[in-house]
Structure formats: C-alpha cells, structure tokens
C-alpha cells in the first residue's frame, strides 16, 4: 500500500524538527526527510578532533532557544533536553586586562557595570517586565501588534543602528563595545539600521533565560525533538535528499526547512513563476570560518571573569570591532578579527574526558570565502589568553565553503539563512503578509529564511506548522 502522511517536512534542522513536533503535538502524522547522514542541521555535535571531545559543529549557545515560545510550548525535558548554564553568560575582555560582564541576572550585570548600570537598567527593565509578551510579538512575522505601546517602545530602539543606540545610551566606551559585540551577531556593519535589534533581543533573552548550552552538545536539542516525534508515531529518514516534489510519498502538506533558492528548484512544478522569481531574488550574507579545539586545560584567560563565562567576545574596543565588521562587508578579513568563543566544557562535564576541555570559535568572513583564518583566530585568543597555544592538543577547522558542504542551507557559509539587512530582516523571504505560506495551499516555508530568522529557537517551524494546521491540515 502506498505511504500516506498528513505532512512531510523536508530538512531536519531545528526549524524543520520544530515544525514536525508542532504538527505531531496537534495529532498529525509527519515524515521528516533529511539529506545528511545525521539529522539536526545546525545542531549537530561530533567528535571531530579526538575521541571523547564533543564539538558543536554549528550552534553552541542558546539564549533564543531557552526563551522561545516553541520550547515553552513543547516540553522536551522528558526527552533528554537539559539547558546548562555557565556562571557568567558573556565576558568581553579588553587590552588593559579588564572585562565587561553580562550575567543572567539584570541586577548582577548592573552591579558589575559601574556608571552605565543605571542606563542599562533603564534600557532593559521596562521590557523585562513583559519579556514573554515581547518574545511572542517579535519572534514572528510583521503584524499589527497586540501590545501597541510595548512594541512601539521596543521598535523605536530596535530599528536603530547599534552605533546610534549605544551612543545615545551609554557613557562608557566599554559598555558600548560589549553591546556592539552582541549586536554583531547580525553579521552586518554596526552603523546599519536594525543592528540594535540583535543586541536587544539577545540581551533580553539572556536576562530572561540565560545563555545556556544543551547538556551533551547541541545534538541533544534535535535528539530530543526526534524522540518526541517517534513517540507519536512520526518518522525521520536520513540520507534522503529531496530534489523534486514528485519523488515524495503522498501527503496533504509539505513544509520546507530549505532556503528560498532551494525551494524554487525543488517545488518548481508546483509554484507560479512570479513567486519562484521572488524566492530567487533572496540574497545571502557573509559566511563564517570556524575552529574547534581539544584542550589539555581551560583557556588561560588573563581576566578572571573570562574563565567563568560560557561565551567570550574578542574584539577589544568599539572602534576595532566596528572596523572588523566593515572589513567583512568590503570582502576582507581583518588581521584582528572579531572572535566569538564558546567554552562549553567549563560548565558541561560531558563534553571532554576528565580534566580536559573543548574550545569553539568562529569569525565572520566574506560570502563563500576559502581563507584559512586559524592563525588570526589563535593570535586573537593569545592576545587575551597568553599561553593558549600551549594547551591545544588538536584542532579542526571549517571554512565557509566546507560549512555549506556540511549543511547545504548554509549557502556560502551564511549561518543566518540570508543577509540580515533591515529589508530582509522584515520581509523574509519576500514581501508577503504571511511569509510561511506560498501560493500553493499545500506548501509551506519553515527555515530560518522566514521570520524571525537565524538561531535555534524553532519559531520559523512553529509558525509554519500553525499555518498548515489552520489550512490544509485543519
Ligand atoms: C558556526 C555556527 C555557529 C552558530 N552558532 C549559533 C549559536 O550559538 N546559537 C544559535 O541559536 N544559533 C547558532 N547558529 C545558527 C543556527 O545553527 C541556525 O540558525 C539554525 O541551524 C537554522 O535552522 P534551520 O532548521 O532553519 O536550518 P538548518 O539547521 O540549516 O537545517 C536545514 C536542514 O535541511 C537539510 N536539507 C537541505 N537541503 C535538503 C534537501 N534538498 N533534502 C533534504 N534535506 C535537506 C540540511 O541537511 C539540514 O539538515 C550557528 C550556526 C553556525 C554555522
């Protein structure tokens, strides 16, 4: 007898799996088809240096996951997902040996900040009183807000550039540098409109739910979703690359955890030319270059706060940071790039053999770059942690092209599902009131190229599944 499912999800990244879990939660049968040998997309963990050292290939730290409505609705704790928290969310060290600190607690952050503490509180406290409502409103498509005043207040700040907002809010250049480093997750220069939204969202999520990692590695996030699906009779098949809708078993709905260009190709027969052309106009952004290390000891940071932080941002001053991000937009890689470091083994003892440690770091590079930036990254770490190279046992590097080979959604090494300029932040992947639906009522988009964009929060999948449940799967 031919197979028949309520829905097929193409791609088992966190958004595809979140879409499948949302449908399964509503009692629908779901088949997930994944091209790679292991499901998980950007949430895979592998022993790529030495046996016993577990490295997160892509995502590592999950403020948006811990705070997101998807993870609040679908409780994955009984399926093995445990968020583990470092003592300190983030440290941002400077050449003079000092470091700014972001704590889970707003009070602790303010206390460690000195004079800018009162400005930090004035910026975040009004939103922290309504974080769940704010996350519900912002982690989705553009729509008329239910909380008009709250969203107006937030939007006025979020639409600004990180440069403009920090100049207006903070007197201490070091506070500006820390906010800038967090905003630089946007992967666009910090004078661009909308970059403040990244800093605001990641800090708010951090004060609400911390900047945790998943115990055992990011793979635990997708493993938990898969266990949830299997318990409900759903299936995940790997090494099944979908090239055309014609090859799929029968179903009422298909949800694509794929980028817009791939959807235009795979569903060419089922979508009108005008819509496919709009998908093909989607632009991708810069890529990343990444290094993972197996370490004999923790990274020997000069500043003590860095030794307690899950994430460390190496950029020194605002000026240095802003220039490295501008360099990427010019197609260059600065000699002293902005390095994002995560040190999961400090607070998760399952990541490395007893007494040993892991290190995870990446920098922004031009789209599709094949540059080897290992030396630049390690020099930046040595700058703030002299003796770092002496504790390295083994390393594994991955450039922007290799990242695309690891996960074909990460085109040119773009980790955010597309360039994050203000236009594409709002209209993902095109100007359309409901971006998860397509002109074909059976086809839906659910990857990070839809709102709210990159990151492991499951919200693109969650929204797409809601549309299917209100439509063909009603
Ligand atoms: C180096 C790096 C660091 C990151 N750090 C963080 C972090 O710390 N925190 C965070 O929240 N996010 C982080 N991210 C971003 C995060 O990983 C992504 O935003 C997230 O994985 C996007 O999820 P997705 O489901 O939309 O797509 P993906 O995770 O890319 O999943 C898409 C899946 O679809 C599959 N696929 C593609 N084409 C086909 C096809 N034709 N047929 C079948 N299957 C197909 C792919 O193999 C893949 O498994 C990082 C990413 C990278 C690369």
Short mmCIF file of C-alpha atoms and ligand atoms in Angstrom, two decimals:
data_model
loop_
_atom_site.label_atom_id
_atom_site.label_comp_id
_atom_site.label_asym_id
_atom_site.label_seq_id
_atom_site.Cartn_x
_atom_site.Cartn_y
_atom_site.Cartn_z
CA UNK A 1 0.00 0.00 0.00
CA UNK A 2 1.44 3.48 -0.82
CA UNK A 3 2.54 5.57 2.16
CA UNK A 4 0.32 8.45 3.20
CA UNK A 5 1.21 11.12 5.76
CA UNK A 6 -0.57 14.26 6.95
CA UNK A 7 2.62 16.22 6.39
CA UNK A 8 6.13 15.82 5.05
CA UNK A 9 8.91 18.08 6.33
CA UNK A 10 11.94 18.42 4.06
CA UNK A 11 15.07 19.07 6.14
CA UNK A 12 15.69 18.05 9.76
CA UNK A 13 17.28 21.26 11.05
CA UNK A 14 15.90 22.74 14.28
CA UNK A 15 13.17 24.57 12.36
CA UNK A 16 12.11 21.52 10.35
CA UNK A 17 12.02 19.42 13.53
CA UNK A 18 10.14 22.18 15.41
CA UNK A 19 7.54 22.24 12.60
CA UNK A 20 7.23 18.45 12.79
CA UNK A 21 6.90 18.49 16.62
CA UNK A 22 4.21 21.21 16.44
CA UNK A 23 2.22 19.11 13.96
CA UNK A 24 2.75 15.92 15.99
CA UNK A 25 1.65 17.81 19.13
CA UNK A 26 -1.62 18.52 17.29
CA UNK A 27 -2.02 14.80 16.49
CA UNK A 28 -0.91 14.85 12.83
CA UNK A 29 1.31 12.17 11.28
CA UNK A 30 4.62 13.52 9.99
CA UNK A 31 7.51 12.17 7.91
CA UNK A 32 10.78 14.16 8.02
CA UNK A 33 13.25 13.67 5.16
CA UNK A 34 16.85 14.75 5.71
CA UNK A 35 19.66 14.86 3.14
CA UNK A 36 22.54 14.38 5.58
CA UNK A 37 23.54 11.14 7.29
CA UNK A 38 22.58 12.61 10.68
CA UNK A 39 19.58 14.81 11.42
CA UNK A 40 19.90 18.12 13.25
CA UNK A 41 21.16 20.57 10.59
CA UNK A 42 22.88 23.35 12.56
CA UNK A 43 22.50 21.48 15.87
CA UNK A 44 24.90 18.58 15.34
CA UNK A 45 27.71 17.59 17.75
CA UNK A 46 30.60 15.38 16.66
CA UNK A 47 33.97 14.08 17.86
CA UNK A 48 35.97 15.84 15.15
CA UNK A 49 39.29 16.31 16.95
CA UNK A 50 39.95 13.37 19.28
CA UNK A 51 37.84 10.62 20.81
CA UNK A 52 35.81 11.82 23.77
CA UNK A 53 35.87 15.52 22.78
CA UNK A 54 32.36 16.55 21.69
CA UNK A 55 32.28 19.62 19.46
CA UNK A 56 29.23 21.59 18.38
CA UNK A 57 29.79 21.99 14.64
CA UNK A 58 27.38 24.94 14.37
CA UNK A 59 25.19 26.29 17.17
CA UNK A 60 26.55 26.21 20.70
CA UNK A 61 24.84 28.77 22.96
CA UNK A 62 21.06 29.14 23.03
CA UNK A 63 19.56 32.27 24.60
CA UNK A 64 16.78 32.29 22.00
CA UNK A 65 16.11 28.57 22.46
CA UNK A 66 15.79 28.78 26.21
CA UNK A 67 13.43 31.79 25.93
CA UNK A 68 11.40 30.88 22.83
CA UNK A 69 7.64 30.21 22.81
CA UNK A 70 8.25 26.94 20.89
CA UNK A 71 10.42 25.49 23.65
CA UNK A 72 7.95 26.82 26.22
CA UNK A 73 5.05 25.03 24.48
CA UNK A 74 6.70 21.70 23.67
CA UNK A 75 8.42 20.46 26.81
CA UNK A 76 11.46 18.50 25.63
CA UNK A 77 12.94 17.89 29.09
CA UNK A 78 11.41 14.39 29.37
CA UNK A 79 13.13 13.62 26.03
CA UNK A 80 16.61 14.47 27.26
CA UNK A 81 16.99 18.21 26.68
CA UNK A 82 18.66 19.96 29.59
CA UNK A 83 19.86 23.57 29.41
CA UNK A 84 23.10 24.02 31.36
CA UNK A 85 24.11 27.50 32.45
CA UNK A 86 27.57 28.96 32.83
CA UNK A 87 28.19 31.11 35.89
CA UNK A 88 28.51 34.13 33.60
CA UNK A 89 26.73 34.45 30.23
CA UNK A 90 29.32 36.58 28.46
CA UNK A 91 32.66 38.26 29.08
CA UNK A 92 34.15 40.89 26.76
CA UNK A 93 37.84 41.46 27.64
CA UNK A 94 40.00 44.49 26.81
CA UNK A 95 43.71 45.01 26.25
CA UNK A 96 44.05 46.70 29.66
CA UNK A 97 43.13 43.39 31.38
CA UNK A 98 39.58 44.40 32.35
CA UNK A 99 36.40 42.74 31.04
CA UNK A 100 32.73 43.69 30.76
CA UNK A 101 30.30 41.05 32.04
CA UNK A 102 26.79 40.01 31.03
CA UNK A 103 25.06 37.99 33.75
CA UNK A 104 21.81 36.07 33.59
CA UNK A 105 20.58 38.45 36.31
CA UNK A 106 19.96 42.08 35.37
CA UNK A 107 20.95 43.18 38.90
CA UNK A 108 24.30 41.38 38.76
CA UNK A 109 25.01 42.88 35.32
CA UNK A 110 24.16 46.37 36.52
CA UNK A 111 26.25 45.95 39.69
CA UNK A 112 29.31 44.90 37.67
CA UNK A 113 28.90 47.78 35.23
CA UNK A 114 29.62 50.93 37.22
CA UNK A 115 28.16 54.22 35.99
CA UNK A 116 26.42 52.77 32.93
CA UNK A 117 24.50 50.34 35.16
CA UNK A 118 21.61 52.78 35.62
CA UNK A 119 21.39 53.31 31.84
CA UNK A 120 21.47 49.54 31.24
CA UNK A 121 18.59 49.11 33.71
CA UNK A 122 16.64 51.97 32.11
CA UNK A 123 17.03 50.31 28.70
CA UNK A 124 16.12 46.73 29.69
CA UNK A 125 13.91 46.79 32.80
CA UNK A 126 10.73 48.01 31.01
CA UNK A 127 10.99 45.13 28.53
CA UNK A 128 11.97 42.54 31.12
CA UNK A 129 8.70 43.16 32.91
CA UNK A 130 6.95 41.85 29.74
CA UNK A 131 9.51 39.53 28.13
CA UNK A 132 7.13 36.70 27.24
CA UNK A 133 4.72 39.11 25.53
CA UNK A 134 7.60 40.80 23.74
CA UNK A 135 9.07 37.49 22.52
CA UNK A 136 5.62 36.39 21.30
CA UNK A 137 5.32 39.62 19.30
CA UNK A 138 8.87 39.78 17.92
CA UNK A 139 9.72 36.14 17.16
CA UNK A 140 7.41 36.01 14.18
CA UNK A 141 6.23 37.87 11.11
CA UNK A 142 5.39 41.56 10.88
CA UNK A 143 1.82 42.10 12.08
CA UNK A 144 -0.31 44.62 13.92
CA UNK A 145 0.95 44.32 17.49
CA UNK A 146 -1.39 43.27 20.29
CA UNK A 147 0.75 45.25 22.78
CA UNK A 148 0.95 48.51 20.83
CA UNK A 149 2.79 50.66 23.41
CA UNK A 150 5.28 47.94 24.33
CA UNK A 151 6.10 47.25 20.68
CA UNK A 152 6.35 50.93 19.78
CA UNK A 153 8.81 51.46 22.60
CA UNK A 154 10.81 48.39 21.58
CA UNK A 155 10.66 49.14 17.83
CA UNK A 156 11.99 52.67 18.27
CA UNK A 157 15.14 51.23 19.81
CA UNK A 158 15.42 48.01 17.78
CA UNK A 159 15.23 49.74 14.41
CA UNK A 160 18.26 51.90 15.23
CA UNK A 161 21.82 51.01 14.44
CA UNK A 162 23.82 49.52 17.32
CA UNK A 163 26.14 52.51 16.90
CA UNK A 164 23.32 55.06 17.26
CA UNK A 165 21.66 53.33 20.20
CA UNK A 166 24.85 52.83 22.20
CA UNK A 167 25.99 56.43 21.62
CA UNK A 168 22.64 57.64 22.92
CA UNK A 169 22.51 55.28 25.92
CA UNK A 170 25.98 54.64 27.30
CA UNK A 171 28.82 56.87 28.51
CA UNK A 172 31.45 54.15 28.97
CA UNK A 173 33.14 53.02 25.73
CA UNK A 174 33.46 49.51 27.22
CA UNK A 175 29.69 49.17 27.66
CA UNK A 176 29.31 50.25 24.03
CA UNK A 177 31.87 47.63 22.96
CA UNK A 178 30.03 44.82 24.80
CA UNK A 179 26.65 45.81 23.34
CA UNK A 180 28.32 46.12 19.91
CA UNK A 181 29.83 42.62 20.12
CA UNK A 182 26.39 41.15 20.87
CA UNK A 183 24.79 43.19 18.06
CA UNK A 184 27.50 41.98 15.67
CA UNK A 185 25.70 38.61 15.60
CA UNK A 186 23.71 40.38 12.86
CA UNK A 187 26.73 39.97 10.55
CA UNK A 188 26.22 43.45 9.11
CA UNK A 189 28.20 46.64 9.90
CA UNK A 190 27.17 48.18 13.19
CA UNK A 191 26.15 51.53 11.71
CA UNK A 192 23.34 49.75 9.75
CA UNK A 193 19.72 50.28 10.73
CA UNK A 194 18.24 47.38 12.67
CA UNK A 195 21.53 46.07 14.13
CA UNK A 196 20.47 47.23 17.61
CA UNK A 197 17.65 44.66 17.46
CA UNK A 198 20.19 41.81 17.69
CA UNK A 199 21.82 43.25 20.81
CA UNK A 200 18.47 43.99 22.42
CA UNK A 201 16.95 40.56 21.70
CA UNK A 202 19.98 38.51 22.75
CA UNK A 203 20.44 40.51 25.95
CA UNK A 204 16.74 40.39 26.84
CA UNK A 205 16.61 36.65 26.19
CA UNK A 206 19.77 36.33 28.31
CA UNK A 207 18.31 38.26 31.25
CA UNK A 208 15.14 36.19 30.94
CA UNK A 209 16.53 32.68 30.38
CA UNK A 210 20.35 32.91 30.41
CA UNK A 211 22.81 31.97 27.65
CA UNK A 212 22.83 28.20 28.16
CA UNK A 213 24.14 25.25 26.15
CA UNK A 214 22.45 21.86 25.81
CA UNK A 215 23.99 19.21 28.07
CA UNK A 216 25.88 16.72 25.90
CA UNK A 217 26.01 19.08 22.91
CA UNK A 218 23.57 20.86 20.64
CA UNK A 219 22.70 17.49 19.12
CA UNK A 220 20.70 16.90 22.33
CA UNK A 221 18.21 19.52 21.08
CA UNK A 222 17.47 17.68 17.84
CA UNK A 223 17.71 14.25 19.51
CA UNK A 224 15.01 15.35 21.97
CA UNK A 225 12.77 16.57 19.15
CA UNK A 226 13.26 13.29 17.27
CA UNK A 227 12.42 11.25 20.40
CA UNK A 228 9.26 13.38 20.80
CA UNK A 229 8.30 12.66 17.18
CA UNK A 230 8.98 8.91 17.36
CA UNK A 231 6.85 8.58 20.48
CA UNK A 232 3.98 9.98 18.41
CA UNK A 233 4.45 7.58 15.50
CA UNK A 234 6.28 10.05 13.26
CA UNK A 235 9.41 9.15 11.29
CA UNK A 236 12.73 10.83 10.47
CA UNK A 237 14.62 9.38 7.48
CA UNK A 238 18.21 10.42 6.80
CA UNK A 239 20.33 10.28 3.62
CA UNK A 240 17.22 11.23 1.72
CA UNK A 241 17.95 14.33 -0.35
CA UNK A 242 14.75 15.72 -1.86
CA UNK A 243 15.23 17.14 -5.35
CA UNK A 244 11.63 17.26 -6.56
CA UNK A 245 8.14 17.08 -5.09
CA UNK A 246 7.34 14.23 -7.49
CA UNK A 247 9.51 11.81 -5.51
CA UNK A 248 7.67 12.36 -2.19
CA UNK A 249 5.11 9.96 -0.71
CA UNK A 250 1.52 11.21 -0.63
CA UNK A 251 0.72 13.93 1.94
CA UNK A 252 -1.66 16.83 2.48
CA UNK A 253 1.11 19.33 3.25
CA UNK A 254 4.83 19.76 2.61
CA UNK A 255 6.92 22.08 4.80
CA UNK A 256 10.36 23.11 3.56
CA UNK A 257 13.21 23.65 6.02
CA UNK A 258 15.18 24.85 2.98
CA UNK A 259 16.46 28.20 1.75
CA UNK A 260 14.37 30.14 -0.80
CA UNK A 261 16.61 29.23 -3.76
CA UNK A 262 16.33 25.51 -2.99
CA UNK A 263 12.55 25.72 -2.61
CA UNK A 264 12.31 27.42 -6.02
CA UNK A 265 14.12 24.43 -7.54
CA UNK A 266 12.53 21.56 -5.61
CA UNK A 267 8.96 22.83 -5.98
CA UNK A 268 9.41 24.29 -9.48
CA UNK A 269 6.37 22.43 -10.86
CA UNK A 270 4.05 23.44 -8.04
CA UNK A 271 4.69 27.17 -7.64
CA UNK A 272 3.93 30.03 -10.03
CA UNK A 273 6.86 31.63 -11.88
CA UNK A 274 6.32 35.03 -10.25
CA UNK A 275 6.63 33.55 -6.75
CA UNK A 276 9.67 31.46 -7.71
CA UNK A 277 11.37 34.54 -9.14
CA UNK A 278 10.75 36.35 -5.85
CA UNK A 279 12.35 33.41 -3.99
CA UNK A 280 15.36 33.58 -6.29
CA UNK A 281 15.87 37.29 -5.51
CA UNK A 282 16.71 36.37 -1.89
CA UNK A 283 20.26 37.50 -1.01
CA UNK A 284 22.74 35.60 1.14
CA UNK A 285 25.14 37.33 3.55
CA UNK A 286 28.72 36.82 4.76
CA UNK A 287 30.00 33.44 5.87
CA UNK A 288 31.94 32.21 8.86
CA UNK A 289 35.28 30.49 9.46
CA UNK A 290 35.34 28.21 12.48
CA UNK A 291 37.89 26.37 14.64
CA UNK A 292 37.25 23.70 17.30
CA UNK A 293 39.96 22.70 19.74
CA UNK A 294 40.62 19.77 22.03
CA UNK A 295 42.41 21.33 25.02
CA UNK A 296 44.57 19.98 27.84
CA UNK A 297 43.38 22.77 30.13
CA UNK A 298 40.80 25.56 30.07
CA UNK A 299 41.78 28.63 28.02
CA UNK A 300 44.19 30.59 30.26
CA UNK A 301 42.41 33.96 30.10
CA UNK A 302 44.19 36.90 31.72
CA UNK A 303 40.90 38.23 33.04
CA UNK A 304 39.30 36.04 35.71
CA UNK A 305 35.69 36.72 34.54
CA UNK A 306 36.50 35.15 31.15
CA UNK A 307 37.33 31.89 32.96
CA UNK A 308 33.73 31.72 34.27
CA UNK A 309 31.90 32.74 31.08
CA UNK A 310 30.17 30.43 28.60
CA UNK A 311 30.81 32.90 25.79
CA UNK A 312 33.73 35.30 25.33
CA UNK A 313 33.71 38.03 22.66
CA UNK A 314 37.17 39.10 21.49
CA UNK A 315 37.01 42.48 19.83
CA UNK A 316 38.61 44.88 22.29
CA UNK A 317 37.22 48.38 21.64
CA UNK A 318 34.12 49.51 19.74
CA UNK A 319 36.39 51.05 17.08
CA UNK A 320 38.26 47.78 16.49
CA UNK A 321 35.03 45.79 16.42
CA UNK A 322 33.27 48.16 14.02
CA UNK A 323 36.25 48.11 11.64
CA UNK A 324 36.44 44.30 11.53
CA UNK A 325 32.72 44.10 10.63
CA UNK A 326 33.13 46.83 7.97
CA UNK A 327 36.08 44.88 6.54
CA UNK A 328 33.86 41.80 6.04
CA UNK A 329 31.29 43.91 4.17
CA UNK A 330 34.16 45.11 1.88
CA UNK A 331 35.10 41.48 1.17
CA UNK A 332 38.12 41.43 3.50
CA UNK A 333 39.13 39.70 6.73
CA UNK A 334 40.83 41.91 9.27
CA UNK A 335 44.16 40.86 10.80
CA UNK A 336 42.49 41.17 14.21
CA UNK A 337 39.01 39.78 13.57
CA UNK A 338 36.06 39.73 15.98
CA UNK A 339 36.23 36.22 17.52
CA UNK A 340 33.21 34.60 19.16
CA UNK A 341 34.42 31.94 21.61
CA UNK A 342 32.34 29.35 23.48
CA UNK A 343 33.76 27.12 26.22
CA UNK A 344 31.01 24.60 26.92
CA UNK A 345 33.21 22.09 28.78
CA UNK A 346 33.67 24.59 31.64
CA UNK A 347 30.05 24.01 32.66
CA UNK A 348 29.18 20.68 30.99
CA UNK A 349 31.48 17.83 32.05
CA UNK A 350 30.11 15.50 29.34
CA UNK A 351 31.97 17.41 26.60
CA UNK A 352 35.53 16.21 27.18
CA UNK A 353 37.45 13.46 29.02
CA UNK A 354 38.02 14.21 32.73
CA UNK A 355 40.27 17.24 33.22
CA UNK A 356 40.30 18.10 29.50
CA UNK A 357 38.35 20.78 27.67
CA UNK A 358 36.88 21.91 24.36
CA UNK A 359 37.04 25.30 22.65
CA UNK A 360 34.70 26.59 19.90
CA UNK A 361 35.24 29.81 17.96
CA UNK A 362 34.30 31.49 14.73
CA UNK A 363 34.74 34.77 12.89
CA UNK A 364 32.79 36.48 10.13
CA UNK A 365 34.29 36.23 6.64
CA UNK A 366 33.10 37.27 3.17
CA UNK A 367 30.47 35.08 1.49
CA UNK A 368 31.98 31.82 0.20
CA UNK A 369 35.49 32.69 1.46
CA UNK A 370 38.09 29.91 1.46
CA UNK A 371 40.59 31.89 3.53
CA UNK A 372 42.35 29.97 6.34
CA UNK A 373 41.96 32.27 9.35
CA UNK A 374 43.24 29.80 12.01
CA UNK A 375 46.36 31.88 12.71
CA UNK A 376 44.38 35.12 13.10
CA UNK A 377 41.87 33.49 15.46
CA UNK A 378 44.55 31.90 17.62
CA UNK A 379 46.53 35.16 17.76
CA UNK A 380 43.43 36.99 18.98
CA UNK A 381 42.95 34.38 21.72
CA UNK A 382 46.65 34.58 22.67
CA UNK A 383 46.23 38.36 22.97
CA UNK A 384 43.74 37.90 25.81
CA UNK A 385 44.94 34.47 27.00
CA UNK A 386 48.74 34.19 26.71
CA UNK A 387 49.84 30.56 26.57
CA UNK A 388 46.67 29.42 24.78
CA UNK A 389 48.55 27.57 22.04
CA UNK A 390 50.38 25.52 24.71
CA UNK A 391 47.12 23.93 25.89
CA UNK A 392 45.92 22.95 22.38
CA UNK A 393 46.01 19.16 21.79
CA UNK A 394 44.23 19.15 18.42
CA UNK A 395 42.19 21.44 16.19
CA UNK A 396 39.62 21.12 13.43
CA UNK A 397 38.87 23.96 11.01
CA UNK A 398 35.93 24.56 8.74
CA UNK A 399 35.75 27.38 6.17
CA UNK A 400 32.67 28.93 4.60
CA UNK A 401 32.62 26.52 1.65
CA UNK A 402 33.10 23.47 3.88
CA UNK A 403 30.25 24.69 6.07
CA UNK A 404 27.95 24.66 3.04
CA UNK A 405 29.07 21.08 2.37
CA UNK A 406 28.18 20.20 5.99
CA UNK A 407 24.72 21.81 5.72
CA UNK A 408 23.50 22.85 2.28
CA UNK A 409 21.20 25.54 3.74
CA UNK A 410 24.30 27.50 4.83
CA UNK A 411 25.00 28.86 1.39
CA UNK A 412 28.45 30.46 1.11
CA UNK A 413 28.83 29.84 4.86
CA UNK A 414 25.90 32.14 5.72
CA UNK A 415 24.66 30.95 9.14
CA UNK A 416 21.61 33.24 9.35
CA UNK A 417 19.56 31.97 6.41
CA UNK A 418 20.25 35.15 4.39
CA UNK A 419 21.70 38.67 4.62
CA UNK A 420 20.36 40.48 7.69
CA UNK A 421 19.92 43.96 6.24
CA UNK A 422 16.83 45.76 7.52
CA UNK A 423 14.77 44.93 4.41
CA UNK A 424 15.43 41.20 4.62
CA UNK A 425 15.02 41.20 8.40
CA UNK A 426 11.45 42.41 7.98
CA UNK A 427 10.49 40.79 4.67
CA UNK A 428 11.72 37.21 4.87
CA UNK A 429 11.96 35.80 2.19
CA UNK A 430 9.85 38.34 0.23
CA UNK A 431 7.19 40.99 0.74
CA UNK A 432 4.23 38.84 1.76
CA UNK A 433 1.82 39.27 4.67
CA UNK A 434 2.08 35.60 5.63
CA UNK A 435 5.63 34.55 4.75
CA UNK A 436 5.21 30.90 5.77
CA UNK A 437 2.51 30.23 3.19
CA UNK A 438 3.04 30.05 -0.58
CA UNK A 439 0.59 30.46 -3.49
CA UNK A 440 0.17 26.65 -3.29
CA UNK A 441 -2.05 25.91 -0.23
CA UNK A 442 -0.20 22.62 0.43
CA UNK A 443 3.32 24.07 0.51
CA UNK A 444 4.90 25.99 3.41
CA UNK A 445 8.28 27.55 4.21
CA UNK A 446 9.79 26.91 7.65
CA UNK A 447 13.56 27.56 7.51
CA UNK A 448 15.48 30.44 9.09
CA UNK A 449 14.97 32.39 5.85
CA UNK A 450 11.49 33.14 7.28
CA UNK A 451 10.84 35.32 10.39
CA UNK A 452 12.30 35.59 12.95
CA UNK A 453 15.48 34.44 11.14
CA UNK A 454 18.65 32.66 12.26
CA UNK A 455 19.19 30.93 15.58
CA UNK A 456 17.93 27.82 17.31
CA UNK A 457 14.53 28.92 18.58
CA UNK A 458 12.24 26.72 16.47
CA UNK A 459 9.94 29.65 15.77
CA UNK A 460 10.07 29.52 11.95
CA UNK A 461 8.94 25.89 12.12
CA UNK A 462 6.37 26.61 14.81
CA UNK A 463 4.73 29.42 12.77
CA UNK A 464 4.74 27.41 9.53
CA UNK A 465 3.11 24.43 11.27
CA UNK A 466 0.42 26.72 12.75
CA UNK A 467 -0.38 27.92 9.21
CA UNK A 468 -0.69 24.34 7.96
CA UNK A 469 -2.91 23.43 10.92
CA UNK A 470 -5.19 26.37 10.17
CA UNK A 471 -5.20 25.49 6.45
CA UNK A 472 -4.91 22.11 4.71
CA UNK A 473 -4.43 20.20 7.97
CA UNK A 474 -7.48 21.67 9.70
C1 LIG B 1 29.29 28.13 13.14
C2 LIG B 1 27.87 28.39 13.53
C3 LIG B 1 27.59 28.86 14.81
C4 LIG B 1 26.26 29.08 15.20
N1 LIG B 1 26.03 29.43 16.50
C5 LIG B 1 24.76 29.52 16.94
C6 LIG B 1 24.50 29.65 18.32
O1 LIG B 1 25.42 29.63 19.15
N2 LIG B 1 23.21 29.77 18.71
C7 LIG B 1 22.17 29.72 17.83
O2 LIG B 1 21.00 29.83 18.25
N3 LIG B 1 22.39 29.55 16.50
C8 LIG B 1 23.65 29.44 16.05
N4 LIG B 1 23.90 29.19 14.71
C9 LIG B 1 22.79 29.28 13.74
C10 LIG B 1 21.91 28.04 13.71
O3 LIG B 1 22.68 26.88 13.60
C11 LIG B 1 20.93 28.16 12.53
O4 LIG B 1 20.27 29.41 12.58
C12 LIG B 1 19.90 27.04 12.56
O5 LIG B 1 20.52 25.78 12.47
C13 LIG B 1 18.90 27.21 11.41
O6 LIG B 1 17.97 26.15 11.48
P1 LIG B 1 17.14 25.65 10.21
O7 LIG B 1 16.33 24.49 10.67
O8 LIG B 1 16.44 26.81 9.60
O9 LIG B 1 18.22 25.18 9.13
P2 LIG B 1 19.41 24.13 9.23
O10 LIG B 1 19.83 23.94 10.62
O11 LIG B 1 20.42 24.60 8.26
O12 LIG B 1 18.77 22.76 8.74
C14 LIG B 1 18.40 22.52 7.41
C15 LIG B 1 18.43 21.03 7.15
O13 LIG B 1 17.89 20.77 5.85
C16 LIG B 1 18.68 19.76 5.23
N5 LIG B 1 18.49 19.86 3.78
C17 LIG B 1 18.92 20.85 2.96
N6 LIG B 1 18.54 20.58 1.69
C18 LIG B 1 17.84 19.41 1.73
C19 LIG B 1 17.18 18.64 0.74
N7 LIG B 1 17.15 19.00 -0.53
N8 LIG B 1 16.57 17.49 1.12
C20 LIG B 1 16.55 17.10 2.41
N9 LIG B 1 17.18 17.81 3.40
C21 LIG B 1 17.80 18.94 3.06
C22 LIG B 1 20.09 20.10 5.68
O14 LIG B 1 20.94 18.99 5.54
C23 LIG B 1 19.84 20.47 7.14
O15 LIG B 1 19.88 19.34 7.98
C24 LIG B 1 25.20 28.91 14.29
C25 LIG B 1 25.47 28.43 13.01
C26 LIG B 1 26.79 28.15 12.64
C27 LIG B 1 27.07 27.57 11.29
#
